Amino acid sequence: MLTQEQLKQLIHYNPDTGVVTWLKRNTSMFTDGPVNSAQSKCRTWNTKNAGNQVTTTNNYGYTTVNIWGKGYLAHRLAFLYMVGLIPKEVDHINGVRLDTRWCNLREVTRTQNCMNTKIRSDNTSGVVGVYWNNQFNRWECYINKLGKRKYLGRHQNFFEAVCVRKSAELTFGFHKNHGRAV
């Protein structure tokens, strides 16, 4: 398991910008052969990588860092770098997966993370949990809390349905960014 001390010898994390760069390495990190070979490998590595930004992005849109053959999510490494532990769940407060600034990250539970999500692409009303029911010719709304769907009623107009849904979000502690378009 990667430690905070090891991490700080390998990378620099800038909490204001979220940028992760490789640090210069020393010869002791390349001791898998003769001393001359280690010095050469170290020089080569430092010339190619030291000071460069870590910019690998995975298929899910997150910045990743490959350390000793293992891929780590940059937002998790930010926590290890700053507080010395990797939490089970990290929320990007503004919803931008590439934004790993420290002020944009928070340790959360899975439930809390689900309470700060963007609106789904297949949403037709423009508001999470509000939809038009053709059978009743009314707007209906619901909210999911702890894996359970809570029905919030049928409403004649869209505005009323949205107000009921937003009120439920406040009641249940949803993040203010929940349902954002980005």
XYZ file of C-alpha atoms in Angstrom:
182
model
C 0.000 0.000 0.000
C 1.284 3.415 -0.999
C 1.997 5.710 1.953
C 1.846 9.489 2.183
C 5.625 9.611 2.674
C 6.273 7.521 -0.453
C 3.801 9.579 -2.451
C 5.456 12.856 -1.472
C 8.782 11.493 -2.739
C 7.248 10.721 -6.136
C 4.793 13.501 -6.947
C 3.886 17.070 -6.080
C 0.201 17.926 -5.691
C -0.757 21.603 -5.889
C -3.974 21.936 -3.819
C -4.830 25.338 -5.358
C -4.756 24.125 -8.970
C -5.165 20.357 -8.576
C -2.160 19.815 -10.827
C -0.040 16.732 -10.107
C 3.563 16.694 -11.334
C 6.352 14.151 -11.125
C 9.215 14.940 -8.770
C 12.873 14.361 -9.504
C 13.904 10.877 -8.417
C 17.128 9.746 -6.831
C 19.324 6.797 -7.774
C 18.103 4.666 -4.833
C 14.737 4.345 -6.596
C 16.416 2.461 -9.453
C 18.414 -0.190 -7.550
C 17.377 -3.233 -9.571
C 20.807 -3.643 -11.160
C 24.373 -2.332 -11.180
C 25.038 1.146 -9.788
C 25.989 2.521 -13.229
C 22.714 1.225 -14.640
C 20.712 2.777 -11.788
C 22.378 6.147 -12.330
C 21.660 5.990 -16.049
C 18.014 4.982 -15.512
C 17.599 7.733 -12.939
C 19.070 10.387 -15.270
C 16.881 9.204 -18.140
C 13.733 9.145 -16.025
C 14.367 12.614 -14.567
C 15.103 14.087 -18.000
C 11.876 12.704 -19.466
C 9.466 13.054 -16.525
C 10.553 15.260 -13.608
C 8.425 18.398 -13.475
C 5.920 17.115 -16.035
C 2.225 17.187 -15.291
C 0.481 13.853 -14.791
C -2.223 13.988 -17.452
C -3.552 10.471 -18.036
C -7.349 10.362 -18.186
C -9.245 7.095 -17.877
C -12.388 6.031 -19.776
C -14.614 7.522 -17.054
C -13.088 11.006 -17.313
C -10.949 10.903 -14.164
C -7.261 11.842 -14.001
C -5.140 8.831 -13.119
C -1.563 8.421 -11.975
C 0.402 5.242 -12.605
C 2.787 4.547 -9.720
C 4.883 1.377 -9.678
C 2.621 -0.234 -12.247
C -0.607 0.508 -10.368
C -3.162 3.078 -11.459
C -4.501 5.515 -8.863
C -7.231 8.100 -9.243
C -5.713 11.557 -8.782
C -8.525 12.738 -6.487
C -7.803 9.827 -4.131
C -4.081 10.593 -4.203
C -4.923 14.212 -3.340
C -6.421 12.927 -0.080
C -3.416 10.721 0.623
C -1.104 13.657 -0.109
C -3.041 16.138 2.051
C -4.325 14.060 5.001
C -2.492 10.733 4.821
C -5.379 8.427 3.921
C -7.360 7.323 0.889
C -11.098 7.500 1.589
C -13.567 4.964 0.198
C -15.592 7.666 -1.534
C -14.618 11.138 -2.785
C -17.043 13.710 -4.189
C -16.092 16.299 -6.796
C -18.296 19.079 -5.433
C -18.736 20.866 -8.762
C -19.163 17.586 -10.654
C -16.133 18.113 -12.896
C -14.138 14.887 -12.717
C -10.905 16.497 -13.914
C -11.099 19.249 -11.270
C -8.917 17.863 -8.480
C -8.406 21.122 -6.604
C -8.500 20.472 -2.865
C -11.425 22.890 -2.383
C -13.465 20.792 -4.859
C -12.956 17.460 -3.089
C -14.700 16.081 -0.033
C -14.786 12.724 1.673
C -18.331 11.365 1.613
C -20.358 8.212 1.986
C -21.814 6.558 -1.116
C -25.225 7.957 -0.154
C -23.854 11.501 0.133
C -22.129 11.168 -3.226
C -25.429 10.141 -4.824
C -26.969 13.314 -3.381
C -24.669 15.450 -5.555
C -25.057 14.092 -9.074
C -25.728 15.708 -12.414
C -29.024 15.311 -14.200
C -29.259 12.208 -16.375
C -29.076 12.672 -20.134
C -32.423 10.905 -20.611
C -34.285 13.286 -18.272
C -37.103 15.010 -20.189
C -38.355 17.535 -17.622
C -35.028 19.191 -16.865
C -35.401 18.512 -13.119
C -34.292 15.347 -11.322
C -37.257 13.435 -9.899
C -39.941 15.335 -11.821
C -41.730 13.803 -14.807
C -44.951 14.073 -16.802
C -47.431 11.226 -16.272
C -49.560 10.862 -19.410
C -52.040 8.525 -17.701
C -53.047 11.123 -15.102
C -52.213 14.222 -17.145
C -50.175 15.557 -14.225
C -46.599 16.243 -13.176
C -45.327 13.688 -10.667
C -42.311 13.865 -8.447
C -40.315 11.523 -6.245
C -37.034 11.421 -4.375
C -34.658 8.555 -3.642
C -33.276 8.363 -0.118
C -31.193 5.460 1.208
C -32.152 3.323 -1.784
C -35.886 3.830 -1.298
C -38.114 5.831 -3.634
C -40.404 8.250 -1.829
C -43.393 9.397 -3.868
C -44.008 13.156 -3.545
C -47.334 13.409 -5.356
C -49.081 14.562 -8.535
C -49.291 18.215 -9.405
C -51.228 20.217 -11.977
C -48.344 22.483 -12.865
C -44.637 22.008 -13.356
C -43.601 24.797 -10.974
C -45.467 23.205 -8.063
C -43.908 19.796 -8.751
C -40.413 21.326 -8.891
C -41.001 23.216 -5.619
C -42.088 20.014 -3.867
C -39.046 18.139 -5.196
C -36.607 20.928 -4.234
C -38.167 21.135 -0.774
C -37.633 17.384 -0.335
C -33.984 17.786 -1.412
C -33.505 20.370 1.340
C -35.290 18.188 3.891
C -33.151 15.151 3.083
C -29.850 17.055 2.935
C -29.080 16.870 -0.773
C -26.147 18.961 -1.965
C -27.076 22.304 -3.529
C -25.424 21.192 -6.812
C -27.581 18.072 -7.136
C -29.287 17.900 -10.524
C -26.897 20.304 -12.256
C -26.705 20.136 -16.046
C -22.903 19.818 -16.279
